[in-house]
Amino acid sequence: MKRWLRDRGLMGELAAEFAGTMILILFGCGVVAQVAAAGLGDHDSIAWAWGFGVTFGVYVAGRLSGGHLNPAVSFALAMFSGFEWRKVLPYSIAQTLGAFTGALLVRWNYGSILHAADPGLTIKTQTVFSTLPGNGTLPVDLFGAFRDQVIGTAILLFLILAVTDTMNTAPKANLQPFIVGLIVVAIGMAWGAAAGYAINPARDLGPRLASFLTGYGSAFVDQTGYPYFWVPIVAPILGGVVGAGLYRVTVTRFLLAQPAQEPAQREPGRVDTTSG
């Protein structure tokens, strides 16, 4: 810890990860509170607001830290993209603290509405802060939720590497955060039913802890009473490695094999490599 504090460059990166992840949660948990407790909006508004939260969070943190906002992203980038392993743990802590702080603000702001909608602070509004198998209502077992989180996070990392790869077709004009936000919107719309698409250990653990400390006694268990909190931590880490690894195997190695000088006449339909 003292070494981190002495490293002013790293401290700046951690501050950015904290702030960016807090912004993500302010929009993400905020919209779920609005839908679940106040009846304003629906699944689509939830998917869009989480995506906007990611976009704005990455814009906040991108210059200083790369805008990971997600321990699964930091871990996968350390394994496959040269991110320094020494930064994975401090990044993860900063991300979780940012998510915790954002969730506390949502809990404070929506407190009266949450209590009116769910006086016992039960599983009915627990999904405002953390995920559950089948969103607490659908017939999804533990294995199904774990599998869902592996697949969802694999999709996330595969596509993050694709849209940030300057050897591929990375978006221009600083649009990468916007495209990453759209990836999260798409995952929410297509992969949100089985486990609430946490796809981010910090996004789930930080708000889960915040809700537990503010009255949600069952925050760490699912609707059956099983201690579920570890699933949105372990499964996204595994899924991130799978997704990033698949991108490296199926795309990167062929991009690296391309000749340094492209032929003057390009094949029809091929997009020029961009600089991001």
PDB file of C-alpha atoms in Angstrom:
ATOM      1  CA  MET A   1       0.000   0.000   0.000  1.00  0.00           C
ATOM      2  CA  LYS A   2       2.789   2.464   0.869  1.00  0.00           C
ATOM      3  CA  ARG A   3       4.414   1.707  -2.483  1.00  0.00           C
ATOM      4  CA  TRP A   4       1.166   2.578  -4.276  1.00  0.00           C
ATOM      5  CA  LEU A   5       0.897   5.854  -2.349  1.00  0.00           C
ATOM      6  CA  ARG A   6       4.439   6.830  -3.320  1.00  0.00           C
ATOM      7  CA  ASP A   7       3.742   6.184  -6.992  1.00  0.00           C
ATOM      8  CA  ARG A   8       1.967   9.398  -8.033  1.00  0.00           C
ATOM      9  CA  GLY A   9       1.420   8.117 -11.564  1.00  0.00           C
ATOM     10  CA  LEU A  10      -0.342   5.033 -10.266  1.00  0.00           C
ATOM     11  CA  MET A  11      -2.350   7.102  -7.801  1.00  0.00           C
ATOM     12  CA  GLY A  12      -3.647   9.193 -10.681  1.00  0.00           C
ATOM     13  CA  GLU A  13      -4.677   6.038 -12.521  1.00  0.00           C
ATOM     14  CA  LEU A  14      -6.433   4.692  -9.436  1.00  0.00           C
ATOM     15  CA  ALA A  15      -8.254   7.982  -8.875  1.00  0.00           C
ATOM     16  CA  ALA A  16      -9.449   7.842 -12.478  1.00  0.00           C
ATOM     17  CA  GLU A  17     -10.629   4.232 -12.117  1.00  0.00           C
ATOM     18  CA  PHE A  18     -12.441   5.147  -8.893  1.00  0.00           C
ATOM     19  CA  ALA A  19     -14.183   8.133 -10.495  1.00  0.00           C
ATOM     20  CA  GLY A  20     -15.036   6.377 -13.733  1.00  0.00           C
ATOM     21  CA  THR A  21     -16.526   3.349 -11.990  1.00  0.00           C
ATOM     22  CA  MET A  22     -18.510   5.606  -9.654  1.00  0.00           C
ATOM     23  CA  ILE A  23     -20.023   7.339 -12.697  1.00  0.00           C
ATOM     24  CA  LEU A  24     -20.891   3.935 -14.180  1.00  0.00           C
ATOM     25  CA  ILE A  25     -22.780   2.950 -11.020  1.00  0.00           C
ATOM     26  CA  LEU A  26     -24.550   6.297 -10.630  1.00  0.00           C
ATOM     27  CA  PHE A  27     -26.222   5.727 -13.988  1.00  0.00           C
ATOM     28  CA  GLY A  28     -26.539   1.940 -13.745  1.00  0.00           C
ATOM     29  CA  CYS A  29     -27.890   1.464 -10.222  1.00  0.00           C
ATOM     30  CA  GLY A  30     -29.766   4.746 -10.536  1.00  0.00           C
ATOM     31  CA  VAL A  31     -31.805   3.599 -13.501  1.00  0.00           C
ATOM     32  CA  VAL A  32     -32.625   0.242 -11.882  1.00  0.00           C
ATOM     33  CA  ALA A  33     -33.832   2.077  -8.762  1.00  0.00           C
ATOM     34  CA  GLN A  34     -36.014   4.260 -10.948  1.00  0.00           C
ATOM     35  CA  VAL A  35     -37.533   1.254 -12.710  1.00  0.00           C
ATOM     36  CA  ALA A  36     -37.814  -1.201  -9.827  1.00  0.00           C
ATOM     37  CA  ALA A  37     -38.886   1.169  -7.073  1.00  0.00           C
ATOM     38  CA  ALA A  38     -40.589   4.057  -8.889  1.00  0.00           C
ATOM     39  CA  GLY A  39     -42.001   2.243 -11.906  1.00  0.00           C
ATOM     40  CA  LEU A  40     -40.425   4.679 -14.357  1.00  0.00           C
ATOM     41  CA  GLY A  41     -38.897   3.031 -17.423  1.00  0.00           C
ATOM     42  CA  ASP A  42     -38.377  -0.575 -18.455  1.00  0.00           C
ATOM     43  CA  HIS A  43     -35.722  -3.095 -19.450  1.00  0.00           C
ATOM     44  CA  ASP A  44     -34.649  -1.041 -22.449  1.00  0.00           C
ATOM     45  CA  SER A  45     -34.070   2.073 -20.368  1.00  0.00           C
ATOM     46  CA  ILE A  46     -31.974  -0.046 -17.998  1.00  0.00           C
ATOM     47  CA  ALA A  47     -29.847  -1.392 -20.847  1.00  0.00           C
ATOM     48  CA  TRP A  48     -29.319   2.056 -22.343  1.00  0.00           C
ATOM     49  CA  ALA A  49     -28.480   3.749 -19.042  1.00  0.00           C
ATOM     50  CA  TRP A  50     -25.899   1.087 -18.153  1.00  0.00           C
ATOM     51  CA  GLY A  51     -24.367   1.592 -21.583  1.00  0.00           C
ATOM     52  CA  PHE A  52     -24.300   5.373 -21.144  1.00  0.00           C
ATOM     53  CA  GLY A  53     -22.747   4.883 -17.715  1.00  0.00           C
ATOM     54  CA  VAL A  54     -19.939   2.854 -19.256  1.00  0.00           C
ATOM     55  CA  THR A  55     -19.426   5.442 -22.001  1.00  0.00           C
ATOM     56  CA  PHE A  56     -19.240   8.391 -19.607  1.00  0.00           C
ATOM     57  CA  GLY A  57     -17.098   6.461 -17.143  1.00  0.00           C
ATOM     58  CA  VAL A  58     -14.573   5.550 -19.818  1.00  0.00           C
ATOM     59  CA  TYR A  59     -14.471   9.153 -21.009  1.00  0.00           C
ATOM     60  CA  VAL A  60     -13.726  10.214 -17.414  1.00  0.00           C
ATOM     61  CA  ALA A  61     -10.938   7.695 -16.838  1.00  0.00           C
ATOM     62  CA  GLY A  62      -9.655   6.922 -20.317  1.00  0.00           C
ATOM     63  CA  ARG A  63      -6.744   9.365 -20.554  1.00  0.00           C
ATOM     64  CA  LEU A  64      -5.236   8.547 -17.156  1.00  0.00           C
ATOM     65  CA  SER A  65      -5.931   4.848 -16.740  1.00  0.00           C
ATOM     66  CA  GLY A  66      -7.389   3.465 -19.946  1.00  0.00           C
ATOM     67  CA  GLY A  67     -10.880   3.387 -18.431  1.00  0.00           C
ATOM     68  CA  HIS A  68     -11.037  -0.291 -17.471  1.00  0.00           C
ATOM     69  CA  LEU A  69     -13.774   0.175 -14.804  1.00  0.00           C
ATOM     70  CA  ASN A  70     -13.839  -3.610 -14.428  1.00  0.00           C
ATOM     71  CA  PRO A  71     -11.427  -6.079 -12.748  1.00  0.00           C
ATOM     72  CA  ALA A  72     -12.218  -8.630 -15.477  1.00  0.00           C
ATOM     73  CA  VAL A  73     -10.940  -6.149 -18.069  1.00  0.00           C
ATOM     74  CA  SER A  74      -7.798  -5.360 -16.066  1.00  0.00           C
ATOM     75  CA  PHE A  75      -7.058  -9.058 -15.520  1.00  0.00           C
ATOM     76  CA  ALA A  76      -7.611 -10.019 -19.149  1.00  0.00           C
ATOM     77  CA  LEU A  77      -5.498  -7.112 -20.431  1.00  0.00           C
ATOM     78  CA  ALA A  78      -2.688  -8.134 -18.085  1.00  0.00           C
ATOM     79  CA  MET A  79      -2.840 -11.671 -19.430  1.00  0.00           C
ATOM     80  CA  PHE A  80      -3.045 -10.856 -23.132  1.00  0.00           C
ATOM     81  CA  SER A  81      -2.272  -7.182 -23.822  1.00  0.00           C
ATOM     82  CA  GLY A  82       0.749  -6.178 -21.755  1.00  0.00           C
ATOM     83  CA  PHE A  83      -1.034  -4.409 -18.914  1.00  0.00           C
ATOM     84  CA  GLU A  84       1.234  -4.522 -15.851  1.00  0.00           C
ATOM     85  CA  TRP A  85       0.317  -7.305 -13.428  1.00  0.00           C
ATOM     86  CA  ARG A  86       1.340  -5.134 -10.464  1.00  0.00           C
ATOM     87  CA  LYS A  87      -1.569  -2.816 -11.285  1.00  0.00           C
ATOM     88  CA  VAL A  88      -4.321  -5.431 -11.440  1.00  0.00           C
ATOM     89  CA  LEU A  89      -4.996  -5.583  -7.691  1.00  0.00           C
ATOM     90  CA  PRO A  90      -4.891  -1.801  -7.032  1.00  0.00           C
ATOM     91  CA  TYR A  91      -7.055  -1.168 -10.108  1.00  0.00           C
ATOM     92  CA  SER A  92      -9.565  -3.751  -8.875  1.00  0.00           C
ATOM     93  CA  ILE A  93      -9.696  -2.193  -5.416  1.00  0.00           C
ATOM     94  CA  ALA A  94     -10.165   1.308  -6.848  1.00  0.00           C
ATOM     95  CA  GLN A  95     -12.915   0.074  -9.165  1.00  0.00           C
ATOM     96  CA  THR A  96     -14.734  -1.686  -6.320  1.00  0.00           C
ATOM     97  CA  LEU A  97     -14.466   1.371  -4.057  1.00  0.00           C
ATOM     98  CA  GLY A  98     -15.807   3.564  -6.857  1.00  0.00           C
ATOM     99  CA  ALA A  99     -18.740   1.198  -7.358  1.00  0.00           C
ATOM    100  CA  PHE A 100     -19.350   1.118  -3.594  1.00  0.00           C
ATOM    101  CA  THR A 101     -19.403   4.910  -3.384  1.00  0.00           C
ATOM    102  CA  GLY A 102     -21.700   5.283  -6.382  1.00  0.00           C
ATOM    103  CA  ALA A 103     -24.108   2.748  -4.905  1.00  0.00           C
ATOM    104  CA  LEU A 104     -24.161   4.575  -1.567  1.00  0.00           C
ATOM    105  CA  LEU A 105     -25.179   7.761  -3.383  1.00  0.00           C
ATOM    106  CA  VAL A 106     -27.971   5.923  -5.205  1.00  0.00           C
ATOM    107  CA  ARG A 107     -29.104   4.329  -1.929  1.00  0.00           C
ATOM    108  CA  TRP A 108     -29.161   7.733  -0.209  1.00  0.00           C
ATOM    109  CA  ASN A 109     -30.976   9.513  -3.026  1.00  0.00           C
ATOM    110  CA  TYR A 110     -33.603   6.815  -3.619  1.00  0.00           C
ATOM    111  CA  GLY A 111     -33.909   5.742   0.039  1.00  0.00           C
ATOM    112  CA  SER A 112     -37.466   6.898   0.653  1.00  0.00           C
ATOM    113  CA  ILE A 113     -38.699   5.455  -2.651  1.00  0.00           C
ATOM    114  CA  LEU A 114     -36.988   2.129  -2.000  1.00  0.00           C
ATOM    115  CA  HIS A 115     -38.528   1.898   1.484  1.00  0.00           C
ATOM    116  CA  ALA A 116     -41.976   2.756   0.125  1.00  0.00           C
ATOM    117  CA  ALA A 117     -41.764   0.115  -2.597  1.00  0.00           C
ATOM    118  CA  ASP A 118     -40.091  -2.510  -0.414  1.00  0.00           C
ATOM    119  CA  PRO A 119     -40.354  -1.718   3.335  1.00  0.00           C
ATOM    120  CA  GLY A 120     -38.446  -4.850   4.315  1.00  0.00           C
ATOM    121  CA  LEU A 121     -35.583  -4.147   1.879  1.00  0.00           C
ATOM    122  CA  THR A 122     -35.895  -7.621   0.436  1.00  0.00           C
ATOM    123  CA  ILE A 123     -34.922  -9.327  -2.762  1.00  0.00           C
ATOM    124  CA  LYS A 124     -37.654  -7.308  -4.484  1.00  0.00           C
ATOM    125  CA  THR A 125     -35.335  -4.293  -4.730  1.00  0.00           C
ATOM    126  CA  GLN A 126     -31.990  -6.018  -4.153  1.00  0.00           C
ATOM    127  CA  THR A 127     -31.528  -6.070  -7.927  1.00  0.00           C
ATOM    128  CA  VAL A 128     -31.145  -2.284  -7.797  1.00  0.00           C
ATOM    129  CA  PHE A 129     -27.654  -2.921  -6.443  1.00  0.00           C
ATOM    130  CA  SER A 130     -26.531  -6.444  -7.316  1.00  0.00           C
ATOM    131  CA  THR A 131     -27.429  -9.347  -9.542  1.00  0.00           C
ATOM    132  CA  LEU A 132     -29.298 -12.577  -8.900  1.00  0.00           C
ATOM    133  CA  PRO A 133     -29.863 -15.761 -10.891  1.00  0.00           C
ATOM    134  CA  GLY A 134     -32.789 -15.166 -13.204  1.00  0.00           C
ATOM    135  CA  ASN A 135     -33.032 -11.624 -11.783  1.00  0.00           C
ATOM    136  CA  GLY A 136     -34.565 -13.201  -8.692  1.00  0.00           C
ATOM    137  CA  THR A 137     -37.673 -14.501 -10.456  1.00  0.00           C
ATOM    138  CA  LEU A 138     -36.812 -16.706 -13.455  1.00  0.00           C
ATOM    139  CA  PRO A 139     -35.950 -20.430 -13.102  1.00  0.00           C
ATOM    140  CA  VAL A 140     -32.158 -20.191 -13.473  1.00  0.00           C
ATOM    141  CA  ASP A 141     -29.904 -22.382 -11.325  1.00  0.00           C
ATOM    142  CA  LEU A 142     -26.405 -21.633 -10.076  1.00  0.00           C
ATOM    143  CA  PHE A 143     -24.672 -23.312 -13.013  1.00  0.00           C
ATOM    144  CA  GLY A 144     -26.881 -21.458 -15.485  1.00  0.00           C
ATOM    145  CA  ALA A 145     -26.026 -18.110 -13.891  1.00  0.00           C
ATOM    146  CA  PHE A 146     -22.305 -18.935 -13.783  1.00  0.00           C
ATOM    147  CA  ARG A 147     -22.333 -20.022 -17.426  1.00  0.00           C
ATOM    148  CA  ASP A 148     -24.204 -16.868 -18.400  1.00  0.00           C
ATOM    149  CA  GLN A 149     -21.608 -14.644 -16.742  1.00  0.00           C
ATOM    150  CA  VAL A 150     -18.734 -16.463 -18.415  1.00  0.00           C
ATOM    151  CA  ILE A 151     -20.331 -16.102 -21.854  1.00  0.00           C
ATOM    152  CA  GLY A 152     -21.427 -12.486 -21.341  1.00  0.00           C
ATOM    153  CA  THR A 153     -18.009 -11.345 -20.144  1.00  0.00           C
ATOM    154  CA  ALA A 154     -16.283 -13.293 -22.914  1.00  0.00           C
ATOM    155  CA  ILE A 155     -18.376 -11.378 -25.440  1.00  0.00           C
ATOM    156  CA  LEU A 156     -17.484  -8.116 -23.693  1.00  0.00           C
ATOM    157  CA  LEU A 157     -13.717  -8.696 -23.744  1.00  0.00           C
ATOM    158  CA  PHE A 158     -13.684 -10.114 -27.259  1.00  0.00           C
ATOM    159  CA  LEU A 159     -15.390  -6.970 -28.541  1.00  0.00           C
ATOM    160  CA  ILE A 160     -13.390  -4.552 -26.377  1.00  0.00           C
ATOM    161  CA  LEU A 161     -10.196  -5.944 -27.865  1.00  0.00           C
ATOM    162  CA  ALA A 162     -11.691  -5.703 -31.332  1.00  0.00           C
ATOM    163  CA  VAL A 163     -12.682  -2.034 -31.078  1.00  0.00           C
ATOM    164  CA  THR A 164      -9.426  -0.967 -29.407  1.00  0.00           C
ATOM    165  CA  ASP A 165      -7.092  -2.913 -31.697  1.00  0.00           C
ATOM    166  CA  THR A 166      -5.283  -0.432 -33.929  1.00  0.00           C
ATOM    167  CA  MET A 167      -4.286  -3.276 -36.241  1.00  0.00           C
ATOM    168  CA  ASN A 168      -7.951  -3.950 -36.869  1.00  0.00           C
ATOM    169  CA  THR A 169     -10.760  -1.405 -37.518  1.00  0.00           C
ATOM    170  CA  ALA A 170     -10.658   0.658 -34.317  1.00  0.00           C
ATOM    171  CA  PRO A 171     -13.107   3.597 -34.387  1.00  0.00           C
ATOM    172  CA  LYS A 172     -11.709   7.065 -35.062  1.00  0.00           C
ATOM    173  CA  ALA A 173     -12.386  10.478 -33.484  1.00  0.00           C
ATOM    174  CA  ASN A 174     -12.217   9.272 -29.867  1.00  0.00           C
ATOM    175  CA  LEU A 175     -15.365   7.181 -30.322  1.00  0.00           C
ATOM    176  CA  GLN A 176     -14.045   4.070 -28.563  1.00  0.00           C
ATOM    177  CA  PRO A 177     -15.841   4.803 -25.234  1.00  0.00           C
ATOM    178  CA  PHE A 178     -19.123   5.272 -27.099  1.00  0.00           C
ATOM    179  CA  ILE A 179     -18.705   1.985 -28.955  1.00  0.00           C
ATOM    180  CA  VAL A 180     -17.797   0.149 -25.739  1.00  0.00           C
ATOM    181  CA  GLY A 181     -20.974   1.571 -24.213  1.00  0.00           C
ATOM    182  CA  LEU A 182     -22.969   0.191 -27.138  1.00  0.00           C
ATOM    183  CA  ILE A 183     -21.406  -3.222 -26.513  1.00  0.00           C
ATOM    184  CA  VAL A 184     -22.777  -3.133 -22.962  1.00  0.00           C
ATOM    185  CA  VAL A 185     -26.211  -2.049 -24.240  1.00  0.00           C
ATOM    186  CA  ALA A 186     -26.244  -4.982 -26.656  1.00  0.00           C
ATOM    187  CA  ILE A 187     -25.167  -7.457 -23.974  1.00  0.00           C
ATOM    188  CA  GLY A 188     -27.896  -6.138 -21.684  1.00  0.00           C
ATOM    189  CA  MET A 189     -30.532  -6.529 -24.359  1.00  0.00           C
ATOM    190  CA  ALA A 190     -29.450 -10.016 -25.422  1.00  0.00           C
ATOM    191  CA  TRP A 191     -27.840 -11.532 -22.301  1.00  0.00           C
ATOM    192  CA  GLY A 192     -29.648  -9.914 -19.372  1.00  0.00           C
ATOM    193  CA  ALA A 193     -32.219 -12.508 -18.323  1.00  0.00           C
ATOM    194  CA  ALA A 194     -30.193 -15.344 -16.802  1.00  0.00           C
ATOM    195  CA  ALA A 195     -28.019 -13.421 -14.326  1.00  0.00           C
ATOM    196  CA  GLY A 196     -28.531  -9.678 -14.730  1.00  0.00           C
ATOM    197  CA  TYR A 197     -25.383  -9.203 -16.856  1.00  0.00           C
ATOM    198  CA  ALA A 198     -23.038  -8.034 -14.109  1.00  0.00           C
ATOM    199  CA  ILE A 199     -20.049  -8.938 -16.364  1.00  0.00           C
ATOM    200  CA  ASN A 200     -17.956  -6.927 -13.876  1.00  0.00           C
ATOM    201  CA  PRO A 201     -16.903  -8.040 -10.363  1.00  0.00           C
ATOM    202  CA  ALA A 202     -16.578  -4.441  -9.085  1.00  0.00           C
ATOM    203  CA  ARG A 203     -19.991  -3.446 -10.460  1.00  0.00           C
ATOM    204  CA  ASP A 204     -21.587  -6.251  -8.445  1.00  0.00           C
ATOM    205  CA  LEU A 205     -19.479  -6.509  -5.271  1.00  0.00           C
ATOM    206  CA  GLY A 206     -19.247  -2.781  -4.499  1.00  0.00           C
ATOM    207  CA  PRO A 207     -23.010  -2.111  -4.655  1.00  0.00           C
ATOM    208  CA  ARG A 208     -23.758  -5.437  -2.969  1.00  0.00           C
ATOM    209  CA  LEU A 209     -21.624  -4.398   0.000  1.00  0.00           C
ATOM    210  CA  ALA A 210     -23.206  -0.920   0.020  1.00  0.00           C
ATOM    211  CA  SER A 211     -26.699  -2.394   0.100  1.00  0.00           C
ATOM    212  CA  PHE A 212     -25.774  -4.843   2.875  1.00  0.00           C
ATOM    213  CA  LEU A 213     -24.395  -2.045   5.054  1.00  0.00           C
ATOM    214  CA  THR A 214     -27.558   0.023   4.532  1.00  0.00           C
ATOM    215  CA  GLY A 215     -30.191  -2.532   5.472  1.00  0.00           C
ATOM    216  CA  TYR A 216     -30.320  -5.296   2.858  1.00  0.00           C
ATOM    217  CA  GLY A 217     -29.591  -8.222   5.153  1.00  0.00           C
ATOM    218  CA  SER A 218     -29.862 -10.836   2.398  1.00  0.00           C
ATOM    219  CA  ALA A 219     -27.568  -8.999  -0.034  1.00  0.00           C
ATOM    220  CA  PHE A 220     -24.980 -11.772  -0.225  1.00  0.00           C
ATOM    221  CA  VAL A 221     -27.401 -14.627  -0.930  1.00  0.00           C
ATOM    222  CA  ASP A 222     -29.770 -15.407  -3.777  1.00  0.00           C
ATOM    223  CA  GLN A 223     -33.505 -16.033  -3.683  1.00  0.00           C
ATOM    224  CA  THR A 224     -32.917 -19.587  -2.413  1.00  0.00           C
ATOM    225  CA  GLY A 225     -30.607 -18.487   0.401  1.00  0.00           C
ATOM    226  CA  TYR A 226     -27.437 -19.706  -1.328  1.00  0.00           C
ATOM    227  CA  PRO A 227     -24.324 -17.466  -0.894  1.00  0.00           C
ATOM    228  CA  TYR A 228     -24.317 -16.230  -4.471  1.00  0.00           C
ATOM    229  CA  PHE A 229     -21.999 -13.199  -4.230  1.00  0.00           C
ATOM    230  CA  TRP A 230     -18.942 -15.098  -5.515  1.00  0.00           C
ATOM    231  CA  VAL A 231     -20.502 -15.990  -8.885  1.00  0.00           C
ATOM    232  CA  PRO A 232     -20.405 -12.420 -10.369  1.00  0.00           C
ATOM    233  CA  ILE A 233     -16.782 -12.219  -9.204  1.00  0.00           C
ATOM    234  CA  VAL A 234     -15.298 -15.499 -10.393  1.00  0.00           C
ATOM    235  CA  ALA A 235     -17.320 -16.055 -13.578  1.00  0.00           C
ATOM    236  CA  PRO A 236     -16.546 -12.649 -15.171  1.00  0.00           C
ATOM    237  CA  ILE A 237     -12.810 -13.064 -14.484  1.00  0.00           C
ATOM    238  CA  LEU A 238     -12.910 -16.453 -16.209  1.00  0.00           C
ATOM    239  CA  GLY A 239     -15.096 -15.154 -19.031  1.00  0.00           C
ATOM    240  CA  GLY A 240     -12.801 -12.190 -19.643  1.00  0.00           C
ATOM    241  CA  VAL A 241      -9.824 -14.503 -20.072  1.00  0.00           C
ATOM    242  CA  VAL A 242     -11.813 -16.705 -22.444  1.00  0.00           C
ATOM    243  CA  GLY A 243     -13.003 -13.774 -24.569  1.00  0.00           C
ATOM    244  CA  ALA A 244      -9.631 -12.034 -24.770  1.00  0.00           C
ATOM    245  CA  GLY A 245      -7.900 -15.325 -25.506  1.00  0.00           C
ATOM    246  CA  LEU A 246     -10.338 -16.140 -28.298  1.00  0.00           C
ATOM    247  CA  TYR A 247      -9.738 -12.748 -29.888  1.00  0.00           C
ATOM    248  CA  ARG A 248      -5.991 -13.259 -29.810  1.00  0.00           C
ATOM    249  CA  VAL A 249      -6.318 -16.743 -31.319  1.00  0.00           C
ATOM    250  CA  THR A 250      -8.955 -16.045 -33.962  1.00  0.00           C
ATOM    251  CA  VAL A 251      -8.074 -12.485 -35.026  1.00  0.00           C
ATOM    252  CA  THR A 252      -4.816 -11.041 -33.690  1.00  0.00           C
ATOM    253  CA  ARG A 253      -2.517 -13.788 -34.897  1.00  0.00           C
ATOM    254  CA  PHE A 254      -3.794 -13.352 -38.449  1.00  0.00           C
ATOM    255  CA  LEU A 255      -3.477  -9.574 -38.280  1.00  0.00           C
ATOM    256  CA  LEU A 256       0.134 -10.021 -37.180  1.00  0.00           C
ATOM    257  CA  ALA A 257       0.713 -12.375 -40.095  1.00  0.00           C
ATOM    258  CA  GLN A 258      -0.330  -9.765 -42.662  1.00  0.00           C
ATOM    259  CA  PRO A 259       2.517  -8.303 -44.745  1.00  0.00           C
ATOM    260  CA  ALA A 260       3.865  -4.959 -43.574  1.00  0.00           C
ATOM    261  CA  GLN A 261       3.128  -3.355 -46.943  1.00  0.00           C
ATOM    262  CA  GLU A 262      -0.427  -3.781 -48.131  1.00  0.00           C
ATOM    263  CA  PRO A 263      -0.970  -4.115 -51.880  1.00  0.00           C
ATOM    264  CA  ALA A 264      -2.072  -0.960 -53.665  1.00  0.00           C
ATOM    265  CA  GLN A 265      -5.259  -2.663 -54.863  1.00  0.00           C
ATOM    266  CA  ARG A 266      -7.289  -3.699 -51.804  1.00  0.00           C
ATOM    267  CA  GLU A 267      -9.742  -6.540 -51.865  1.00  0.00           C
ATOM    268  CA  PRO A 268     -13.367  -5.369 -52.262  1.00  0.00           C
ATOM    269  CA  GLY A 269     -15.025  -4.779 -48.901  1.00  0.00           C
ATOM    270  CA  ARG A 270     -11.851  -4.652 -46.811  1.00  0.00           C
ATOM    271  CA  VAL A 271     -11.680  -1.724 -44.373  1.00  0.00           C
ATOM    272  CA  ASP A 272      -8.449   0.185 -43.957  1.00  0.00           C
ATOM    273  CA  THR A 273      -6.664  -0.127 -40.614  1.00  0.00           C
ATOM    274  CA  THR A 274      -7.210   2.922 -38.442  1.00  0.00           C
ATOM    275  CA  SER A 275      -5.133   4.529 -35.737  1.00  0.00           C
ATOM    276  CA  GLY A 276      -7.976   4.731 -33.217  1.00  0.00           C
TER     277      GLY A 276
END
